[in-house]
Structure formats: structure tokens, C-alpha cells
mmCIF file of C-alpha atoms in Angstrom:
data_model
loop_
_atom_site.group_PDB
_atom_site.id
_atom_site.type_symbol
_atom_site.label_atom_id
_atom_site.label_comp_id
_atom_site.label_asym_id
_atom_site.label_seq_id
_atom_site.Cartn_x
_atom_site.Cartn_y
_atom_site.Cartn_z
ATOM 1 C CA SER A 1 -44.322 9.686 -4.924
ATOM 2 C CA ALA A 2 -48.681 9.142 -4.997
ATOM 3 C CA PRO A 3 -49.673 8.029 -8.902
ATOM 4 C CA LEU A 4 -51.395 10.744 -10.624
ATOM 5 C CA ILE A 5 -54.563 10.183 -11.216
ATOM 6 C CA LYS A 6 -55.945 10.463 -14.311
ATOM 7 C CA ARG A 7 -59.343 13.214 -14.099
ATOM 8 C CA THR A 8 -62.143 12.541 -15.935
ATOM 9 C CA SER A 9 -65.821 13.445 -16.256
ATOM 10 C CA LEU A 10 -68.251 11.787 -13.926
ATOM 11 C CA THR A 11 -70.660 9.247 -14.958
ATOM 12 C CA ASN A 12 -73.875 7.267 -13.681
ATOM 13 C CA GLU A 13 -72.384 4.070 -14.119
ATOM 14 C CA MET A 14 -69.704 5.317 -11.416
ATOM 15 C CA SER A 15 -72.561 5.697 -8.821
ATOM 16 C CA ASN A 16 -74.233 2.271 -9.859
ATOM 17 C CA LEU A 17 -73.756 -0.069 -6.686
ATOM 18 C CA PRO A 18 -76.194 -2.128 -5.160
ATOM 19 C CA ALA A 19 -75.477 -0.218 -1.563
ATOM 20 C CA LEU A 20 -76.282 2.801 -2.978
ATOM 21 C CA GLU A 21 -80.280 1.562 -4.303
ATOM 22 C CA PRO A 22 -81.687 3.097 -1.347
ATOM 23 C CA VAL A 23 -80.487 6.817 -2.612
ATOM 24 C CA ASP A 24 -81.370 6.080 -6.181
ATOM 25 C CA SER A 25 -84.723 4.679 -5.648
ATOM 26 C CA MET A 26 -85.436 7.578 -3.053
ATOM 27 C CA VAL A 27 -84.529 9.996 -5.812
ATOM 28 C CA ASN A 28 -86.742 8.290 -8.499
ATOM 29 C CA ARG A 29 -89.867 8.865 -5.646
ATOM 30 C CA VAL A 30 -89.076 12.082 -6.156
ATOM 31 C CA MET A 31 -88.559 12.383 -9.875
ATOM 32 C CA ARG A 32 -92.706 10.775 -9.905
ATOM 33 C CA ASN A 33 -93.968 12.683 -7.392
ATOM 34 C CA LEU A 34 -93.036 16.190 -8.600
ATOM 35 C CA ARG A 35 -92.959 14.960 -12.408
ATOM 36 C CA LEU A 36 -89.190 16.385 -13.008
ATOM 37 C CA THR A 37 -88.092 16.121 -16.047
ATOM 38 C CA GLY A 38 -84.506 16.002 -15.366
ATOM 39 C CA ALA A 39 -82.233 16.213 -11.906
ATOM 40 C CA THR A 40 -78.740 15.631 -10.796
ATOM 41 C CA VAL A 41 -77.981 14.806 -7.024
ATOM 42 C CA ALA A 42 -74.828 14.331 -5.510
ATOM 43 C CA VAL A 43 -74.035 12.947 -1.737
ATOM 44 C CA VAL A 44 -70.822 14.050 0.517
ATOM 45 C CA LYS A 45 -70.033 12.193 3.521
ATOM 46 C CA ASP A 46 -67.062 13.053 5.690
ATOM 47 C CA GLU A 47 -65.514 15.737 3.027
ATOM 48 C CA LYS A 48 -65.452 12.651 0.163
ATOM 49 C CA LEU A 49 -68.016 12.706 -2.872
ATOM 50 C CA VAL A 50 -69.285 9.173 -2.608
ATOM 51 C CA TYR A 51 -72.383 9.637 -4.774
ATOM 52 C CA ALA A 52 -72.873 11.747 -8.206
ATOM 53 C CA LYS A 53 -76.188 10.573 -10.654
ATOM 54 C CA GLY A 54 -78.257 12.177 -12.796
ATOM 55 C CA PHE A 55 -81.723 11.557 -13.362
ATOM 56 C CA GLY A 56 -84.395 12.015 -16.313
ATOM 57 C CA TYR A 57 -83.645 14.187 -19.011
ATOM 58 C CA ALA A 58 -81.081 16.829 -19.894
ATOM 59 C CA ASP A 59 -83.065 17.206 -23.012
ATOM 60 C CA LYS A 60 -86.678 15.574 -23.496
ATOM 61 C CA GLU A 61 -86.993 16.402 -26.974
ATOM 62 C CA ASN A 62 -83.770 14.405 -28.003
ATOM 63 C CA LYS A 63 -83.717 11.836 -25.226
ATOM 64 C CA VAL A 64 -80.621 13.259 -23.574
ATOM 65 C CA ALA A 65 -80.261 11.681 -19.985
ATOM 66 C CA VAL A 66 -78.739 13.536 -17.720
ATOM 67 C CA GLU A 67 -74.986 12.717 -16.157
ATOM 68 C CA PRO A 68 -73.162 14.157 -13.535
ATOM 69 C CA TYR A 69 -71.423 16.429 -15.820
ATOM 70 C CA HIS A 70 -74.560 18.327 -16.971
ATOM 71 C CA LEU A 71 -74.612 22.069 -15.853
ATOM 72 C CA PHE A 72 -77.887 23.701 -14.549
ATOM 73 C CA ARG A 73 -78.776 27.041 -13.275
ATOM 74 C CA ILE A 74 -78.694 26.708 -10.001
ATOM 75 C CA GLY A 75 -80.937 30.147 -9.101
ATOM 76 C CA SER A 76 -80.213 31.809 -5.377
ATOM 77 C CA VAL A 77 -77.723 28.579 -4.464
ATOM 78 C CA SER A 78 -75.465 31.586 -6.029
ATOM 79 C CA LYS A 79 -76.397 33.729 -3.062
ATOM 80 C CA LEU A 80 -74.179 31.360 -1.734
ATOM 81 C CA VAL A 81 -71.333 31.486 -3.721
ATOM 82 C CA THR A 82 -71.256 35.393 -3.793
ATOM 83 C CA ALA A 83 -71.361 35.310 -0.072
ATOM 84 C CA ILE A 84 -68.482 33.292 0.133
ATOM 85 C CA ALA A 85 -66.827 35.624 -2.141
ATOM 86 C CA VAL A 86 -67.468 38.931 0.362
ATOM 87 C CA LEU A 87 -66.229 36.697 3.056
ATOM 88 C CA LYS A 88 -63.058 35.815 1.608
ATOM 89 C CA LEU A 89 -62.413 39.654 1.084
ATOM 90 C CA VAL A 90 -63.253 39.972 4.800
ATOM 91 C CA ASN A 91 -61.098 37.001 5.620
ATOM 92 C CA ASP A 92 -57.822 38.753 3.851
ATOM 93 C CA GLY A 93 -58.541 42.334 4.933
ATOM 94 C CA GLU A 94 -59.375 43.634 2.361
ATOM 95 C CA ILE A 95 -62.778 44.805 3.702
ATOM 96 C CA THR A 96 -64.864 44.582 6.952
ATOM 97 C CA LEU A 97 -68.680 43.357 7.406
ATOM 98 C CA ASP A 98 -68.642 47.009 8.703
ATOM 99 C CA ASP A 99 -67.608 48.535 5.752
ATOM 100 C CA TYR A 100 -70.262 51.472 4.289
ATOM 101 C CA VAL A 101 -71.873 50.563 0.892
ATOM 102 C CA PHE A 102 -72.742 54.272 -0.226
ATOM 103 C CA GLY A 103 -71.744 57.647 0.336
ATOM 104 C CA GLU A 104 -67.958 59.578 0.614
ATOM 105 C CA LYS A 105 -66.828 56.680 3.210
ATOM 106 C CA GLY A 106 -68.542 53.959 1.776
ATOM 107 C CA ILE A 107 -67.487 51.722 -1.059
ATOM 108 C CA LEU A 108 -69.513 52.593 -4.201
ATOM 109 C CA LYS A 109 -69.081 56.235 -4.864
ATOM 110 C CA GLY A 110 -70.324 58.541 -7.605
ATOM 111 C CA ARG A 111 -72.667 57.222 -10.557
ATOM 112 C CA PRO A 112 -74.576 55.629 -10.520
ATOM 113 C CA TYR A 113 -74.750 55.628 -6.552
ATOM 114 C CA ASP A 114 -75.530 59.111 -6.128
ATOM 115 C CA ASN A 115 -78.765 61.183 -6.233
ATOM 116 C CA ILE A 116 -79.602 59.320 -3.042
ATOM 117 C CA LYS A 117 -82.552 61.132 -1.178
ATOM 118 C CA ASN A 118 -83.046 58.976 1.821
ATOM 119 C CA GLN A 119 -79.974 59.295 4.501
ATOM 120 C CA ASN A 120 -80.920 55.893 5.650
ATOM 121 C CA ILE A 121 -79.331 54.325 2.584
ATOM 122 C CA TYR A 122 -75.896 55.810 3.730
ATOM 123 C CA ARG A 123 -76.300 53.709 7.157
ATOM 124 C CA ILE A 124 -76.195 50.505 4.847
ATOM 125 C CA LYS A 125 -73.338 48.363 5.379
ATOM 126 C CA VAL A 126 -71.852 44.977 3.888
ATOM 127 C CA LYS A 127 -73.159 42.794 7.007
ATOM 128 C CA HIS A 128 -76.743 44.196 5.366
ATOM 129 C CA LEU A 129 -76.371 43.417 1.946
ATOM 130 C CA LEU A 130 -75.422 39.434 3.174
ATOM 131 C CA ASN A 131 -78.190 38.896 5.670
ATOM 132 C CA HIS A 132 -81.383 40.883 3.712
ATOM 133 C CA THR A 133 -81.503 43.431 6.641
ATOM 134 C CA ALA A 134 -80.859 46.426 4.042
ATOM 135 C CA GLY A 135 -83.958 48.107 4.806
ATOM 136 C CA TRP A 136 -85.973 47.491 0.982
ATOM 137 C CA SER A 137 -89.069 46.105 0.316
ATOM 138 C CA LEU A 138 -90.666 44.417 -2.021
ATOM 139 C CA ILE A 139 -94.496 45.439 -1.434
ATOM 140 C CA THR A 140 -94.482 48.986 -3.138
ATOM 141 C CA TYR A 141 -92.660 47.756 -6.673
ATOM 142 C CA GLY A 142 -91.840 43.791 -6.513
ATOM 143 C CA ASP A 143 -88.668 42.670 -6.865
ATOM 144 C CA PRO A 144 -86.240 45.484 -8.706
ATOM 145 C CA MET A 145 -84.005 42.653 -10.396
ATOM 146 C CA PHE A 146 -87.683 41.351 -12.188
ATOM 147 C CA ILE A 147 -89.382 44.134 -12.995
ATOM 148 C CA PRO A 148 -87.401 45.516 -16.248
ATOM 149 C CA HIS A 149 -90.935 47.317 -17.748
ATOM 150 C CA LYS A 150 -91.552 49.018 -14.650
ATOM 151 C CA VAL A 151 -88.041 50.657 -14.667
ATOM 152 C CA HIS A 152 -88.451 51.837 -18.370
ATOM 153 C CA ASN A 153 -91.731 53.042 -17.804
ATOM 154 C CA MET A 154 -91.563 54.617 -14.481
ATOM 155 C CA ASP A 155 -88.093 56.254 -14.983
ATOM 156 C CA LYS A 156 -88.161 56.231 -18.671
ATOM 157 C CA VAL A 157 -85.109 54.062 -19.492
ATOM 158 C CA ASN A 158 -84.356 52.737 -22.832
ATOM 159 C CA TYR A 159 -84.509 48.967 -23.120
ATOM 160 C CA PRO A 160 -82.351 46.830 -22.707
ATOM 161 C CA ILE A 161 -82.682 48.051 -18.726
ATOM 162 C CA GLU A 162 -79.024 47.694 -17.474
ATOM 163 C CA PHE A 163 -78.047 47.063 -13.287
ATOM 164 C CA ASP A 164 -77.139 50.782 -13.643
ATOM 165 C CA ASP A 165 -80.727 51.581 -14.242
ATOM 166 C CA VAL A 166 -81.996 49.260 -11.872
ATOM 167 C CA ILE A 167 -79.555 50.665 -8.845
ATOM 168 C CA LYS A 168 -80.936 54.658 -9.990
ATOM 169 C CA PHE A 169 -84.177 53.214 -9.948
ATOM 170 C CA VAL A 170 -83.869 51.887 -6.091
ATOM 171 C CA LEU A 171 -81.647 54.626 -5.187
ATOM 172 C CA LYS A 172 -84.138 57.000 -5.643
ATOM 173 C CA ARG A 173 -86.968 55.782 -3.941
ATOM 174 C CA HIS A 174 -88.082 55.210 -0.575
ATOM 175 C CA LEU A 175 -86.010 53.043 2.021
ATOM 176 C CA PRO A 176 -88.957 51.716 4.120
ATOM 177 C CA TYR A 177 -86.704 50.421 6.999
ATOM 178 C CA ARG A 178 -83.711 51.012 9.181
ATOM 179 C CA PRO A 179 -80.902 49.336 7.820
ATOM 180 C CA GLY A 180 -80.236 46.343 10.295
ATOM 181 C CA THR A 181 -83.597 46.172 11.776
ATOM 182 C CA ARG A 182 -85.681 43.656 9.704
ATOM 183 C CA PHE A 183 -85.212 40.978 7.127
ATOM 184 C CA GLU A 184 -86.805 40.900 3.902
ATOM 185 C CA TYR A 185 -85.420 38.912 1.009
ATOM 186 C CA SER A 186 -83.457 40.873 -1.737
ATOM 187 C CA ASN A 187 -82.381 39.776 -4.714
ATOM 188 C CA PHE A 188 -81.094 43.530 -5.453
ATOM 189 C CA GLY A 189 -78.949 43.546 -2.328
ATOM 190 C CA TYR A 190 -77.252 40.288 -3.512
ATOM 191 C CA SER A 191 -76.431 41.882 -7.224
ATOM 192 C CA LEU A 192 -75.203 45.055 -5.597
ATOM 193 C CA LEU A 193 -72.784 42.842 -3.585
ATOM 194 C CA GLY A 194 -71.304 41.691 -7.003
ATOM 195 C CA ARG A 195 -70.721 45.440 -7.772
ATOM 196 C CA VAL A 196 -69.113 45.512 -4.054
ATOM 197 C CA ILE A 197 -66.384 42.878 -4.903
ATOM 198 C CA GLU A 198 -65.780 44.567 -8.331
ATOM 199 C CA GLU A 199 -64.905 47.901 -7.045
ATOM 200 C CA VAL A 200 -62.908 46.076 -4.255
ATOM 201 C CA THR A 201 -60.798 44.049 -6.569
ATOM 202 C CA GLY A 202 -61.008 46.113 -9.776
ATOM 203 C CA ASP A 203 -61.826 42.652 -11.750
ATOM 204 C CA ASP A 204 -65.113 41.265 -13.126
ATOM 205 C CA TYR A 205 -67.115 39.582 -10.693
ATOM 206 C CA GLU A 206 -67.405 36.343 -12.692
ATOM 207 C CA GLU A 207 -63.791 36.151 -13.416
ATOM 208 C CA TRP A 208 -62.970 36.976 -9.988
ATOM 209 C CA VAL A 209 -64.883 34.513 -8.499
ATOM 210 C CA GLN A 210 -63.800 32.058 -10.719
ATOM 211 C CA ASP A 211 -59.753 32.924 -10.633
ATOM 212 C CA GLU A 212 -59.916 33.370 -6.619
ATOM 213 C CA ILE A 213 -62.454 30.633 -5.470
ATOM 214 C CA LEU A 214 -63.459 28.299 -8.077
ATOM 215 C CA GLU A 215 -60.365 27.324 -9.946
ATOM 216 C CA PRO A 216 -58.075 26.950 -7.402
ATOM 217 C CA ASN A 217 -60.413 24.647 -5.571
ATOM 218 C CA GLY A 218 -60.508 22.530 -8.730
ATOM 219 C CA ILE A 219 -64.206 24.008 -10.233
ATOM 220 C CA ASN A 220 -63.613 24.952 -13.512
ATOM 221 C CA LYS A 221 -66.919 24.801 -15.556
ATOM 222 C CA MET A 222 -69.346 27.351 -13.442
ATOM 223 C CA GLN A 223 -70.250 30.481 -14.924
ATOM 224 C CA ILE A 224 -72.727 32.920 -15.375
ATOM 225 C CA ALA A 225 -75.631 31.495 -17.281
ATOM 226 C CA GLY A 226 -77.300 33.067 -20.490
ATOM 227 C CA SER A 227 -80.838 33.872 -21.046
ATOM 228 C CA PHE A 228 -82.222 32.514 -23.681
ATOM 229 C CA GLU A 229 -82.074 28.935 -24.999
ATOM 230 C CA LYS A 230 -79.660 30.225 -28.137
ATOM 231 C CA ASP A 231 -77.361 30.595 -25.158
ATOM 232 C CA ARG A 232 -76.975 27.453 -23.764
ATOM 233 C CA VAL A 233 -73.516 26.218 -23.376
ATOM 234 C CA LYS A 234 -71.707 22.981 -23.746
ATOM 235 C CA ASN A 235 -73.459 20.329 -21.275
ATOM 236 C CA GLU A 236 -76.008 22.538 -20.036
ATOM 237 C CA VAL A 237 -79.342 20.875 -19.841
ATOM 238 C CA LYS A 238 -82.779 22.289 -21.355
ATOM 239 C CA TYR A 239 -85.154 24.006 -19.182
ATOM 240 C CA TYR A 240 -88.851 23.147 -18.194
ATOM 241 C CA ASP A 241 -91.583 25.302 -16.403
ATOM 242 C CA TYR A 242 -95.264 23.388 -16.156
ATOM 243 C CA SER A 243 -96.249 26.222 -14.148
ATOM 244 C CA PRO A 244 -99.162 28.011 -15.345
ATOM 245 C CA ASP A 245 -98.065 31.673 -15.838
ATOM 246 C CA ASN A 246 -94.660 29.693 -18.083
ATOM 247 C CA GLN A 247 -95.196 32.438 -20.604
ATOM 248 C CA GLN A 248 -94.072 36.182 -19.947
ATOM 249 C CA LEU A 249 -93.179 39.165 -22.278
ATOM 250 C CA SER A 250 -89.187 38.853 -22.946
ATOM 251 C CA PHE A 251 -87.140 41.276 -20.616
ATOM 252 C CA ASN A 252 -85.291 42.711 -23.304
ATOM 253 C CA GLY A 253 -88.126 44.962 -24.352
ATOM 254 C CA SER A 254 -88.540 43.409 -27.481
ATOM 255 C CA GLY A 255 -92.631 42.827 -26.772
ATOM 256 C CA ASN A 256 -92.524 39.231 -27.508
ATOM 257 C CA LYS A 257 -94.039 36.530 -25.034
ATOM 258 C CA VAL A 258 -91.656 33.950 -24.534
ATOM 259 C CA TYR A 259 -91.381 30.871 -22.535
ATOM 260 C CA LYS A 260 -90.151 31.875 -19.309
ATOM 261 C CA PRO A 261 -87.172 29.987 -18.944
ATOM 262 C CA TYR A 262 -85.662 31.342 -21.906
ATOM 263 C CA GLY A 263 -85.986 35.423 -22.048
ATOM 264 C CA ALA A 264 -88.655 36.349 -18.822
ATOM 265 C CA ASP A 265 -85.256 36.880 -16.726
ATOM 266 C CA ASP A 266 -81.772 38.797 -17.559
ATOM 267 C CA LEU A 267 -79.594 36.098 -15.736
ATOM 268 C CA GLU A 268 -76.406 38.230 -16.599
ATOM 269 C CA MET A 269 -77.731 41.054 -14.548
ATOM 270 C CA LEU A 270 -79.363 38.761 -11.751
ATOM 271 C CA GLY A 271 -75.653 36.812 -11.543
ATOM 272 C CA PRO A 272 -74.731 37.180 -8.176
ATOM 273 C CA ALA A 273 -78.235 36.639 -6.670
ATOM 274 C CA GLY A 274 -79.021 34.068 -8.977
ATOM 275 C CA GLY A 275 -77.191 33.532 -12.021
ATOM 276 C CA TRP A 276 -74.431 30.674 -11.681
ATOM 277 C CA LEU A 277 -74.105 27.505 -13.885
ATOM 278 C CA ALA A 278 -72.971 24.291 -12.136
ATOM 279 C CA THR A 279 -72.976 20.715 -12.251
ATOM 280 C CA GLY A 280 -73.946 18.864 -8.567
ATOM 281 C CA VAL A 281 -70.282 18.022 -8.093
ATOM 282 C CA ASP A 282 -68.948 21.578 -8.369
ATOM 283 C CA LEU A 283 -71.803 22.795 -5.563
ATOM 284 C CA MET A 284 -70.174 19.954 -3.458
ATOM 285 C CA ARG A 285 -66.636 21.092 -4.123
ATOM 286 C CA VAL A 286 -67.798 24.673 -3.008
ATOM 287 C CA LEU A 287 -69.800 23.431 0.161
ATOM 288 C CA VAL A 288 -66.470 21.529 1.439
ATOM 289 C CA LEU A 289 -64.656 24.787 1.342
ATOM 290 C CA VAL A 290 -66.815 26.460 3.986
ATOM 291 C CA ASP A 291 -69.151 23.468 5.859
ATOM 292 C CA GLY A 292 -66.854 23.765 9.404
ATOM 293 C CA TYR A 293 -65.610 20.664 8.801
ATOM 294 C CA SER A 294 -61.434 20.284 8.115
ATOM 295 C CA ARG A 295 -61.664 16.606 7.548
ATOM 296 C CA ARG A 296 -60.417 16.407 4.138
ATOM 297 C CA TYR A 297 -60.290 19.724 2.810
ATOM 298 C CA LYS A 298 -59.294 22.682 4.676
ATOM 299 C CA ASP A 299 -62.343 25.684 5.009
ATOM 300 C CA ILE A 300 -61.102 28.676 3.209
ATOM 301 C CA LEU A 301 -62.500 31.384 5.789
ATOM 302 C CA SER A 302 -61.760 31.373 9.387
ATOM 303 C CA PRO A 303 -63.820 29.331 11.920
ATOM 304 C CA GLU A 304 -65.190 32.588 12.967
ATOM 305 C CA LEU A 305 -66.261 33.615 9.895
ATOM 306 C CA ILE A 306 -67.994 30.407 9.109
ATOM 307 C CA ASP A 307 -69.517 31.180 12.632
ATOM 308 C CA LYS A 308 -71.035 34.055 11.183
ATOM 309 C CA MET A 309 -71.770 32.710 8.121
ATOM 310 C CA VAL A 310 -74.276 30.070 9.915
ATOM 311 C CA ASN A 311 -75.232 32.136 13.073
ATOM 312 C CA GLY A 312 -75.099 35.840 11.639
ATOM 313 C CA VAL A 313 -73.982 38.978 12.937
ATOM 314 C CA GLY A 314 -75.585 41.739 14.831
ATOM 315 C CA GLY A 315 -78.881 41.892 16.284
ATOM 316 C CA VAL A 316 -81.007 40.040 13.239
ATOM 317 C CA LYS A 317 -79.600 36.316 13.798
ATOM 318 C CA ARG A 318 -79.786 35.752 9.989
ATOM 319 C CA PRO A 319 -77.464 33.803 8.190
ATOM 320 C CA LEU A 320 -75.410 35.077 5.527
ATOM 321 C CA GLY A 321 -75.652 33.355 2.176
ATOM 322 C CA TRP A 322 -77.772 30.349 3.603
ATOM 323 C CA ARG A 323 -80.899 30.093 3.601
ATOM 324 C CA SER A 324 -81.947 28.711 6.721
ATOM 325 C CA VAL A 325 -79.561 27.035 9.577
ATOM 326 C CA LYS A 326 -81.319 24.546 12.256
ATOM 327 C CA GLY A 327 -78.380 23.069 14.420
ATOM 328 C CA GLU A 328 -75.540 21.655 12.128
ATOM 329 C CA HIS A 329 -78.325 21.399 9.124
ATOM 330 C CA TRP A 330 -77.616 24.341 6.739
ATOM 331 C CA TRP A 331 -79.261 24.616 3.455
ATOM 332 C CA ARG A 332 -79.853 27.024 0.580
ATOM 333 C CA THR A 333 -82.533 26.853 -1.892
ATOM 334 C CA GLY A 334 -82.709 28.119 -5.746
ATOM 335 C CA THR A 335 -85.695 28.760 -7.761
ATOM 336 C CA LEU A 336 -85.860 30.313 -10.881
ATOM 337 C CA SER A 337 -88.123 29.107 -13.688
ATOM 338 C CA GLY A 338 -87.078 26.080 -15.117
ATOM 339 C CA THR A 339 -84.740 25.488 -12.073
ATOM 340 C CA SER A 340 -85.345 24.030 -8.556
ATOM 341 C CA ALA A 341 -82.145 23.616 -6.558
ATOM 342 C CA LEU A 342 -81.370 22.642 -2.765
ATOM 343 C CA LEU A 343 -78.107 22.101 -1.434
ATOM 344 C CA THR A 344 -77.768 21.488 2.304
ATOM 345 C CA ARG A 345 -74.863 20.535 4.825
ATOM 346 C CA ASP A 346 -76.679 18.432 6.761
ATOM 347 C CA SER A 347 -75.700 16.394 10.286
ATOM 348 C CA ASN A 348 -73.354 13.448 10.857
ATOM 349 C CA GLY A 349 -71.002 14.481 8.140
ATOM 350 C CA TYR A 350 -72.998 14.347 5.310
ATOM 351 C CA SER A 351 -73.743 17.045 2.808
ATOM 352 C CA TRP A 352 -76.040 16.925 -0.211
ATOM 353 C CA VAL A 353 -77.519 18.594 -3.509
ATOM 354 C CA ILE A 354 -80.357 18.478 -5.753
ATOM 355 C CA ILE A 355 -80.516 20.295 -8.744
ATOM 356 C CA ALA A 356 -83.315 19.684 -11.371
ATOM 357 C CA ASN A 357 -84.568 21.573 -14.807
ATOM 358 C CA THR A 358 -87.679 21.614 -13.750
ATOM 359 C CA THR A 359 -90.645 24.143 -12.223
ATOM 360 C CA PRO A 360 -93.103 21.450 -11.514
ATOM 361 C CA ARG A 361 -96.576 22.050 -11.419
ATOM 362 C CA ARG A 362 -97.586 21.628 -7.997
ATOM 363 C CA GLY A 363 -95.913 20.201 -4.766
ATOM 364 C CA SER A 364 -92.804 21.520 -2.898
ATOM 365 C CA PHE A 365 -89.570 20.966 -4.074
ATOM 366 C CA PRO A 366 -87.495 21.501 -1.269
ATOM 367 C CA SER A 367 -89.607 19.467 1.295
ATOM 368 C CA THR A 368 -90.094 16.275 -0.849
ATOM 369 C CA SER A 369 -86.495 16.288 -1.942
ATOM 370 C CA ARG A 370 -85.206 16.512 1.782
ATOM 371 C CA TRP A 371 -87.322 14.054 2.940
ATOM 372 C CA ALA A 372 -86.545 11.723 0.411
ATOM 373 C CA ILE A 373 -82.945 12.300 0.390
ATOM 374 C CA ARG A 374 -82.675 12.022 3.857
ATOM 375 C CA GLU A 375 -84.096 8.657 3.978
ATOM 376 C CA GLY A 376 -82.193 7.417 1.033
ATOM 377 C CA ILE A 377 -79.010 8.503 3.146
ATOM 378 C CA LYS A 378 -80.229 6.473 6.120
ATOM 379 C CA MET A 379 -81.352 3.508 4.145
ATOM 380 C CA VAL A 380 -77.396 3.129 3.065
ATOM 381 C CA LYS A 381 -75.253 -0.037 5.119
ATOM 382 C CA SER A 382 -71.911 1.160 3.521
ATOM 383 C CA TRP A 383 -70.441 3.856 1.485
ATOM 384 C CA PRO A 384 -67.795 3.945 -1.137
ATOM 385 C CA THR A 385 -64.425 4.226 0.307
ATOM 386 C CA GLU A 386 -63.514 6.390 -3.068
ATOM 387 C CA ASP A 387 -63.421 9.912 -3.180
ATOM 388 C CA LEU A 388 -64.770 10.684 -6.526
ATOM 389 C CA PHE A 389 -63.733 14.357 -5.982
ATOM 390 C CA GLU A 390 -60.230 13.091 -6.429
ATOM 391 C CA ILE A 391 -60.963 11.567 -10.053
ATOM 392 C CA SER A 392 -63.230 14.184 -11.536
ATOM 393 C CA GLU A 393 -62.544 16.901 -13.998
#
């Protein structure tokens, strides 16, 4: 029988190989170019984890260097996790993409999902939440997940604003477009998918995803982030926002101005749309479960569902969970104050991720990172044969 491999925390040293130097040097260019405080990068080739490394600082004040085991907020990369969870329920026959979300025939009934004025809301299906075509628009009030003070003022609701308050706020207002007809990016729609999962499974969203998707596949540290600095968990990085508007009113109604990464946004409420914490290695483990390759790891969704994830469903050909798809190249971005992330399933069997604990003052994180990491990968002449997935805990 095969010897038991002792699982361990990966360290930068394990990817300190001369052959991998081109990736190091290209990531260092990104770090300098965008002035990132810290970042983590992982590369998979043919479903083997061949590179995992931290750059810069996890905690600048205390000079703690980033290692591959550091956890980062991943922003909207969380949507990919939620989409996979919903599609797993579809895969297992628990729901269908054409199930209605609201109403007598819908998944979500009773309070706070009643008091619906606009009959079009009863036409929203699960697939419309997944591909951002449920019909909501950000034009009138802004993003409902980020306007606690408006919800408080307009609906006379007490702080702290709960997700139920946001649901009522949205459902009693106008639905500008007929579901399924127009793409309009919606954090609210993804947070609502968390509720769909809870209703169907009878379990808490975070716990169900951990128990049914993450832990069975060796992912044990991913969790929903806290909103304040005091909520930092073990090995979680600190966040740095160098943008000009990095002071904002706290979401909790205290009236205090806060440093934006810590208290401007309610990350727990944002959970399914933007609240997860992960290492780069965790996200690579998630990706190999749905990458359409089954070289070493069998996909957890049927080929038909992976096709729908990538190529979309219905008239609006938008991917489910992914931000964008171009041929073999599928990617997912994530942005929060103090978070910049890009997860990519690339061509030729390569996949990679970069997550930074920084909002840069200027420059484009996705395009700079994509160019640099692809160039670095191209320059590597030989990759390690060892699979770091096998030894990482």
C-alpha cells in the first residue's frame, strides 16, 4: 500500500526552485507596478499544484511575510463557490435551474419574501440569479448590499441592517427588467442564492458548503470573513486600501468613520456574494473540482452542468459563477476594500490564482496580473513533478 504522506502547511521554500524563477520575477513586477502590500499565488498544471507562494507582507506593521497558508478575503470569487453549491444541488436532483425563486411555486415563501408588488418578481428563476439576469438594476438606489444607511432611512429600519431588511427593501421596489432578458451584475442575487441553499438543505449556507463541498475535497480552512479587524482569524492577512476614499461610515450605524477594509461593509451578510476567506491553494482545490478536466481530480458536477456554467443557459449567454469566459480561458475576479483577486482556468491545462490584500491606488489589478502570470508561466521550461496538493493540509 502507498505510504501515508504527512500533510503539512505549504511554505514559500517548497516552491523556491530555479526553474520557477520566471513566475517569481513576473509576480514581483506586479507587486512593484501596483504597489501591493502582500499577495499569494498558486499555479496548477494538469491538475497538479506545481507552485504556491506568498509575496510581500501579510501584516506590514509587524513585518509578517505572506506564506501560502495565509487566508485572504476573496471578494466575488465567493460567487463561484456559491454557484458550485447551487449546481451541486441541481446535479443531485434537489432543485432545477428553472425552479422559481418566489411565490407559491417558488423555493422562498412567507416572510420576508411576501409583500411583492411587481408580478415580474414571480418570474425569477434560479438560473436568473446565477447569471445576473433577475431584472434588478443598480441605477436607482445603488447596490442594495452596500447601502445600509439608505435602507435605514428609507424603510425606517433599525441598525444593524439584516439581510431580511435588505430583501424587503428590494422586493417592495420596482423591478426594471423582465427576468432573463438583461444582464445586470447583482450581489443581492448571489446573497439570495445563499437563502435558496438554506431553504433547500435545511442547513446554514456556510456550514452546508463546508460539509458538502469543501471538507470532502480537503479544504478545511475556508470560512466567511468577519467585518472588523478584531474578527481576524488565525493566519488571516491584514488589508490595505490605498484608494482616495478609504474612510467611510461604518455599516453598523455607530455613526463612526472607519478605515474602509474594517467596518464599511457587512461581510457576513455579503457571504455568498463576497464574504469567503481562502488561501490560494484552497481556491485551486475548488477550481479542479469544476475545471472540465478529470486528469487527477474528478469534477463534482456533470459535464452538462459544467457546460452550462461556462456557456450559459437561455437567451442571455452569460456564464454561471464565472465572471467571464473566452474559449478555454475562464476567469473570476474579486474586489473588496483591501482585496483584489483573480482566479483563472487557463488554456493548455494551466490554472492559477493571485489574491492581494491591497486596493491599489491606481492601475488595473486583473489585466496587469493576467499578463504577468501568463508570461511567467510561458517562460518556465520544466515544472516540478511533485503534486503539492498531496502534501498540503
